[in-house]
Short mmCIF file of C-alpha atoms and ligand atoms in Angstrom, two decimals:
data_model
loop_
_atom_site.label_atom_id
_atom_site.label_comp_id
_atom_site.label_asym_id
_atom_site.label_seq_id
_atom_site.Cartn_x
_atom_site.Cartn_y
_atom_site.Cartn_z
CA MET A 17 9.83 8.22 6.74
CA PHE A 18 8.30 11.67 5.69
CA ASP A 19 10.02 13.24 7.91
CA THR A 20 12.18 15.79 5.61
CA LEU A 21 8.63 16.23 3.73
CA SER A 22 7.14 17.16 7.11
CA ASP A 23 9.73 19.47 7.93
CA ARG A 24 9.80 21.21 4.32
CA LEU A 25 6.18 21.67 4.46
CA SER A 26 5.75 22.96 7.93
CA ALA A 27 8.72 25.49 7.01
CA THR A 28 6.72 26.66 3.86
CA PHE A 29 3.40 27.15 5.97
CA LYS A 30 5.38 28.91 8.49
CA SER A 31 6.46 31.82 5.96
CA LEU A 32 2.84 32.46 5.34
CA ARG A 33 1.87 32.50 8.84
CA GLY A 34 0.66 36.51 9.73
CA LYS A 35 -0.14 37.43 6.42
CA GLY A 36 -3.28 38.81 5.85
CA ARG A 37 -3.88 38.60 2.15
CA LEU A 38 -2.12 36.42 -0.10
CA SER A 39 -0.90 38.02 -3.15
CA GLU A 40 -0.30 36.02 -6.60
CA ALA A 41 3.49 35.95 -5.82
CA ASP A 42 2.85 34.31 -2.28
CA ILE A 43 1.08 31.32 -3.74
CA ASP A 44 3.26 30.93 -6.40
CA ALA A 45 6.15 30.91 -4.29
CA THR A 46 4.06 28.58 -1.72
CA ALA A 47 3.45 26.32 -4.82
CA ARG A 48 7.11 26.22 -5.74
CA GLU A 49 8.18 25.31 -2.13
CA ILE A 50 5.69 22.58 -1.66
CA ARG A 51 6.75 21.17 -5.35
CA ILE A 52 10.29 21.36 -4.31
CA ALA A 53 9.45 19.36 -1.20
CA LEU A 54 7.34 16.93 -2.71
CA LEU A 55 9.68 16.13 -5.31
CA GLU A 56 12.79 15.87 -2.64
CA ALA A 57 10.31 13.35 -1.08
CA ASP A 58 10.40 11.28 -4.28
CA VAL A 59 7.10 11.70 -4.98
CA ALA A 60 6.23 10.83 -8.71
CA LEU A 61 6.50 13.66 -11.31
CA PRO A 62 2.85 13.17 -12.59
CA VAL A 63 1.71 13.16 -9.08
CA VAL A 64 3.32 16.39 -8.06
CA ARG A 65 1.97 18.22 -11.25
CA ALA A 66 -1.26 17.18 -10.50
CA PHE A 67 -0.93 17.98 -6.96
CA ILE A 68 0.38 21.62 -7.47
CA LYS A 69 -1.92 22.39 -10.22
CA GLN A 70 -4.86 21.62 -8.09
CA VAL A 71 -3.28 23.52 -4.79
CA LYS A 72 -2.69 26.75 -7.31
CA GLU A 73 -6.11 26.61 -8.58
CA ARG A 74 -7.67 26.31 -5.23
CA ALA A 75 -5.06 28.70 -3.34
CA GLY A 76 -5.78 31.34 -6.22
CA GLY A 77 -9.63 31.17 -5.58
CA ALA A 78 -12.17 32.85 -3.47
CA GLU A 79 -11.89 30.24 -0.73
CA VAL A 80 -8.36 31.77 0.33
CA SER A 81 -9.04 35.45 -0.76
CA GLN A 82 -11.85 35.66 1.24
CA ALA A 83 -10.67 33.67 4.26
CA LEU A 84 -10.06 35.19 7.59
CA ASN A 85 -6.87 33.51 7.54
CA PRO A 86 -5.12 32.44 4.46
CA ALA A 87 -2.43 30.77 5.63
CA GLN A 88 -4.62 28.23 7.63
CA GLN A 89 -6.96 28.02 4.62
CA VAL A 90 -3.74 27.16 2.24
CA ILE A 91 -2.70 24.30 5.10
CA LYS A 92 -6.22 23.25 4.71
CA ILE A 93 -6.10 22.83 0.90
CA VAL A 94 -3.02 21.03 0.85
CA ASN A 95 -4.23 18.91 3.56
CA GLU A 96 -7.38 17.97 1.35
CA GLU A 97 -5.23 17.32 -1.90
CA LEU A 98 -3.01 14.99 0.15
CA ILE A 99 -5.93 12.84 1.37
CA GLY A 100 -6.77 12.95 -2.19
CA ILE A 101 -3.80 11.72 -3.71
CA LEU A 102 -3.42 8.92 -0.94
CA GLY A 103 -6.97 7.69 -2.29
CA GLY A 104 -9.59 9.62 -0.47
CA GLU A 105 -11.59 7.71 1.90
CA THR A 106 -10.42 4.74 3.64
CA ARG A 107 -10.92 1.42 1.75
CA ARG A 108 -11.66 -1.95 3.45
CA LEU A 109 -11.47 -5.36 2.56
CA ARG A 110 -13.85 -7.15 0.39
CA PHE A 111 -15.38 -10.27 1.84
CA ALA A 112 -17.10 -12.89 -0.23
CA LYS A 113 -20.45 -13.39 0.33
CA GLN A 114 -19.94 -17.20 0.47
CA PRO A 115 -16.59 -18.17 2.42
CA PRO A 116 -13.94 -18.56 1.95
CA THR A 117 -12.66 -14.88 1.26
CA VAL A 118 -9.65 -15.25 -0.94
CA ILE A 119 -6.99 -12.52 -0.64
CA MET A 120 -4.03 -13.20 -3.07
CA LEU A 121 -0.79 -11.24 -2.58
CA ALA A 122 1.60 -9.97 -5.43
CA GLY A 123 4.74 -8.27 -5.54
CA LEU A 124 8.42 -8.28 -5.89
CA GLN A 125 10.71 -10.87 -4.02
CA GLY A 126 11.80 -9.34 -0.81
CA SER A 127 8.54 -6.70 -0.55
CA GLY A 128 7.32 -8.14 2.48
CA LYS A 129 4.47 -10.60 1.27
CA THR A 130 5.11 -13.36 3.47
CA THR A 131 5.67 -11.05 6.48
CA LEU A 132 2.38 -9.27 5.57
CA ALA A 133 0.75 -12.85 5.11
CA GLY A 134 1.19 -13.23 8.82
CA LYS A 135 0.39 -9.61 9.89
CA LEU A 136 -2.74 -9.72 7.73
CA GLY A 137 -3.66 -13.09 9.07
CA ARG A 138 -3.12 -12.10 12.70
CA TRP A 139 -5.07 -8.61 12.15
CA LEU A 140 -8.14 -10.46 10.69
CA LYS A 141 -7.85 -13.36 13.24
CA SER A 142 -8.20 -10.29 16.00
CA GLN A 143 -11.47 -9.49 14.23
CA GLY A 144 -12.81 -12.64 14.57
CA HIS A 145 -11.84 -14.56 11.37
CA THR A 146 -10.35 -17.84 10.84
CA PRO A 147 -7.46 -17.18 8.32
CA LEU A 148 -5.39 -19.83 6.39
CA LEU A 149 -2.13 -18.73 4.88
CA VAL A 150 -1.32 -20.43 1.85
CA ALA A 151 2.25 -21.06 0.31
CA CYS A 152 2.25 -20.34 -3.44
CA ASP A 153 5.86 -19.65 -3.35
CA LEU A 154 7.41 -22.50 -4.38
CA GLN A 155 10.17 -20.65 -5.97
CA ARG A 156 12.41 -19.26 -3.24
CA PRO A 157 13.82 -22.35 -1.11
CA ASN A 158 12.98 -21.10 2.16
CA ALA A 159 9.51 -19.49 1.67
CA VAL A 160 7.38 -22.63 2.66
CA ASN A 161 9.34 -23.09 5.86
CA GLN A 162 9.24 -19.21 6.21
CA LEU A 163 5.34 -18.72 5.83
CA THR A 164 4.78 -22.09 8.04
CA VAL A 165 6.96 -19.98 10.85
CA VAL A 166 5.21 -16.81 10.27
CA ALA A 167 1.65 -19.13 10.37
CA GLU A 168 2.76 -20.46 13.76
CA ARG A 169 3.66 -16.96 15.23
CA ALA A 170 0.43 -15.41 14.06
CA GLU A 171 -1.46 -18.29 15.54
CA VAL A 172 -3.47 -19.14 11.83
CA GLY A 173 -3.66 -21.91 9.96
CA VAL A 174 -1.30 -22.77 6.93
CA TYR A 175 -1.59 -24.87 3.96
CA ALA A 176 1.95 -25.75 1.95
CA PRO A 177 3.12 -28.48 0.24
CA GLU A 178 5.21 -31.34 2.07
CA PRO A 179 8.85 -30.13 2.79
CA GLY A 180 10.93 -31.59 0.08
CA ASN A 181 8.27 -31.38 -2.35
CA GLY A 182 8.50 -27.55 -3.01
CA VAL A 183 9.12 -27.86 -6.63
CA GLY A 184 5.22 -28.68 -7.09
CA ASP A 185 2.53 -26.77 -8.73
CA PRO A 186 1.84 -23.32 -7.23
CA VAL A 187 -1.63 -23.31 -9.09
CA LYS A 188 -2.58 -26.55 -7.78
CA VAL A 189 -1.39 -25.58 -4.12
CA ALA A 190 -3.75 -22.40 -4.67
CA LYS A 191 -6.55 -24.29 -5.90
CA ASP A 192 -6.51 -27.42 -3.14
CA SER A 193 -6.02 -24.45 -0.44
CA VAL A 194 -9.65 -23.22 -1.18
CA GLU A 195 -11.17 -26.63 -0.97
CA HIS A 196 -9.28 -27.10 2.22
CA ALA A 197 -10.50 -24.14 3.77
CA ARG A 198 -14.09 -24.88 2.69
CA ALA A 199 -13.81 -28.31 4.44
CA LYS A 200 -11.95 -27.19 7.63
CA GLN A 201 -13.86 -23.64 8.09
CA TYR A 202 -11.51 -21.19 7.35
CA ASP A 203 -13.18 -17.98 6.36
CA ILE A 204 -10.06 -16.35 4.59
CA VAL A 205 -7.82 -17.79 2.44
CA ILE A 206 -4.36 -15.51 2.21
CA VAL A 207 -2.39 -16.79 -0.63
CA ASP A 208 1.37 -15.63 -0.69
CA THR A 209 2.82 -15.94 -4.29
CA ALA A 210 6.43 -15.90 -5.79
CA GLY A 211 8.21 -12.83 -6.41
CA ARG A 212 11.53 -12.19 -8.22
CA LEU A 213 13.82 -9.33 -7.87
CA GLY A 214 12.76 -7.89 -10.87
CA ILE A 215 9.72 -7.86 -13.17
CA ASP A 216 9.71 -10.91 -14.80
CA GLN A 217 7.15 -12.50 -17.28
CA GLU A 218 7.00 -15.92 -15.98
CA LEU A 219 6.23 -14.69 -12.61
CA MET A 220 3.22 -12.45 -13.94
CA GLN A 221 2.18 -15.51 -15.86
CA GLN A 222 2.28 -17.46 -12.90
CA ALA A 223 0.45 -15.03 -10.61
CA ALA A 224 -1.97 -14.22 -13.43
CA ASP A 225 -2.58 -18.24 -13.43
CA ILE A 226 -3.10 -18.41 -9.57
CA ARG A 227 -5.57 -15.46 -10.10
CA ASP A 228 -7.60 -17.40 -12.55
CA ALA A 229 -7.49 -20.47 -10.55
CA VAL A 230 -8.77 -19.19 -7.38
CA SER A 231 -10.63 -16.12 -8.40
CA PRO A 232 -9.42 -13.78 -5.53
CA ASP A 233 -11.97 -11.29 -3.79
CA GLU A 234 -8.97 -9.22 -3.27
CA ILE A 235 -5.44 -8.94 -4.69
CA LEU A 236 -3.21 -6.73 -2.91
CA PHE A 237 0.06 -5.40 -4.16
CA VAL A 238 2.86 -5.24 -1.64
CA VAL A 239 5.64 -2.50 -2.15
CA ASP A 240 8.51 -1.79 -0.18
CA ALA A 241 8.37 1.87 0.25
CA MET A 242 12.17 1.81 0.20
CA ILE A 243 12.63 1.01 -3.32
CA GLY A 244 11.89 4.73 -4.78
CA GLN A 245 10.79 5.74 -8.17
CA ASP A 246 10.90 1.62 -9.08
CA ALA A 247 7.80 1.40 -6.69
CA VAL A 248 5.80 3.13 -9.39
CA ASN A 249 7.44 1.38 -12.37
CA THR A 250 6.84 -2.08 -10.40
CA ALA A 251 3.09 -1.36 -9.42
CA GLU A 252 2.26 -0.48 -13.09
CA ALA A 253 3.76 -3.61 -14.15
CA PHE A 254 1.69 -5.72 -11.66
CA ARG A 255 -1.61 -3.47 -12.62
CA ASP A 256 -1.01 -4.61 -16.47
CA GLY A 257 0.20 -8.12 -15.91
CA VAL A 258 -1.84 -9.34 -12.79
CA GLY A 259 -4.14 -6.33 -11.99
CA PHE A 260 -4.58 -5.78 -8.26
CA ASP A 261 -7.43 -4.53 -6.12
CA GLY A 262 -5.53 -2.58 -3.47
CA VAL A 263 -1.82 -1.60 -2.36
CA VAL A 264 0.01 -2.33 0.77
CA LEU A 265 3.04 -0.21 1.69
CA SER A 266 5.51 -2.06 3.50
CA LYS A 267 8.77 -1.23 5.49
CA LEU A 268 7.20 2.50 6.39
CA ASP A 269 9.50 2.38 9.47
CA GLY A 270 12.74 2.90 6.99
CA ASP A 271 14.42 6.14 6.58
CA ALA A 272 13.93 6.42 3.10
CA ARG A 273 11.84 9.39 1.56
CA GLY A 274 8.87 7.43 0.85
CA GLY A 275 7.12 9.64 -1.44
CA ALA A 276 7.24 6.94 -4.35
CA ALA A 277 5.13 4.72 -2.12
CA LEU A 278 2.78 7.52 -1.92
CA SER A 279 2.26 8.20 -5.54
CA VAL A 280 1.41 4.68 -6.24
CA ALA A 281 -2.34 4.88 -5.74
CA HIS A 282 -2.72 8.15 -7.44
CA VAL A 283 -0.62 6.33 -10.68
CA THR A 284 -2.27 3.12 -10.51
CA GLY A 285 -5.82 4.29 -9.35
CA ARG A 286 -5.71 1.66 -6.80
CA GLN A 287 -6.00 2.51 -3.11
CA ILE A 288 -3.56 1.93 -0.18
CA MET A 289 -5.44 -0.18 2.16
CA PHE A 290 -2.77 -1.61 4.82
CA ALA A 291 0.76 -0.30 6.02
CA SER A 292 3.33 -1.99 7.46
CA ASN A 293 6.11 -0.55 9.82
CA GLY A 294 8.33 -3.00 11.14
CA GLU A 295 9.28 -6.63 11.34
CA GLN A 296 6.96 -7.72 13.95
CA LEU A 297 3.47 -9.24 13.46
CA ASP A 298 1.90 -6.08 15.06
CA ASP A 299 3.72 -3.68 13.09
CA PHE A 300 0.90 -3.30 10.68
CA ASP A 301 -2.62 -1.50 10.30
CA ALA A 302 -5.27 -0.42 7.92
CA PHE A 303 -4.17 2.72 6.12
CA HIS A 304 -6.14 5.83 6.48
CA PRO A 305 -5.47 8.47 3.86
CA ASP A 306 -6.59 11.32 6.29
CA ARG A 307 -4.54 10.35 9.42
CA MET A 308 -1.43 9.58 7.00
CA ALA A 309 -1.68 13.18 5.64
CA SER A 310 -2.24 14.68 9.12
CA ARG A 311 1.03 12.84 10.00
CA ILE A 312 2.76 14.38 6.76
CA LEU A 313 1.55 17.69 7.58
CA GLY A 314 2.47 17.60 11.43
P1 GDP B 6 8.75 -11.41 0.35
O1 GDP B 6 9.83 -11.94 -0.39
O2 GDP B 6 7.94 -10.55 -0.12
O3 GDP B 6 7.85 -12.62 0.79
O4 GDP B 6 9.50 -10.81 1.50
P2 GDP B 6 9.36 -11.08 3.19
O5 GDP B 6 8.18 -11.02 3.99
O6 GDP B 6 10.41 -12.39 3.40
O7 GDP B 6 10.39 -9.57 3.77
C1 GDP B 6 11.52 -9.50 3.38
C2 GDP B 6 12.61 -8.75 4.37
O8 GDP B 6 11.89 -7.60 4.74
C3 GDP B 6 12.17 -9.68 5.64
O9 GDP B 6 13.50 -9.78 6.36
C4 GDP B 6 11.25 -8.99 6.46
O10 GDP B 6 11.43 -9.15 7.97
C5 GDP B 6 11.35 -7.39 6.06
N1 GDP B 6 10.24 -6.68 6.50
C6 GDP B 6 8.91 -6.99 5.78
N2 GDP B 6 7.98 -6.25 6.16
C7 GDP B 6 9.12 -5.07 7.01
C8 GDP B 6 8.62 -3.92 7.15
O11 GDP B 6 7.38 -3.34 7.33
N3 GDP B 6 9.47 -3.15 8.31
C9 GDP B 6 10.84 -3.68 8.08
N4 GDP B 6 11.86 -2.86 8.65
N5 GDP B 6 11.13 -4.82 7.37
C10 GDP B 6 10.17 -5.54 7.04
#
């Protein structure tokens, strides 16, 4: 992911190299190239506009005209603006003062929530926590099983309705799981919720009911980086319907352009906190805007 964007941006910067001074025409041409690169990478239009405006303003100003190496200075500006679009500082998980910390996962079906529950559980376990995964996706027939398997592989606890009893009440399961965590000394509860293939009112309501029942410390919206502009629309729908505190990008190992997913933070005002880049439990890490910007700029 992001290879095409990287290639296009580095070609743009190459054409600036060796220039002693940048004329207004140089800056315009560079801004145009960057704009095309971002649009081709599927970055959402409002994000592209905001980005180009900033880059143009700064590139046309004193920080570049007085620089010893204008090309380097433009790269620096693009880097800084990219970090800004990606959310600026790294945001870490917020833990409850009184355990258990409740983390709720929301997103469309297939976005990677269940897989993420395992990855996050394992990651938190490696940091000394004792996570409990909770199966509140009672809609998809195999979801409870899948979460149980994921929890076993991640070697973390799981709380699920008994097999065959899968038509239960996800709100009750969520509530009970917090009690269970308290009794069994799990310090983190990760609630996997149901998702549909498209945005759906009933699903939103169910997620909102679970939210109200367990008052999560963090609601993480999981978004598949492969779904293009739908990532932005879905994020807005979940922000308005359920609300969320942070974003998890999944499937960053795919060969899609990925720009839409990168737009989610800017469009929703919520930071990307984690990124998933594969089907294995270890294909996962905290998201650092500066590292991602460096990766994109090559
Ligand atoms: P859910 O419906 O939101 O719970 O989604 P799942 O966790 O079941 O994931 C849907 C599919 O995407 C599964 O086949 C996962 O193995 C796969 N998947 C999840 N995360 C990633 C990822 O980061 N990269 C890749 N390539 N596949 C993933």
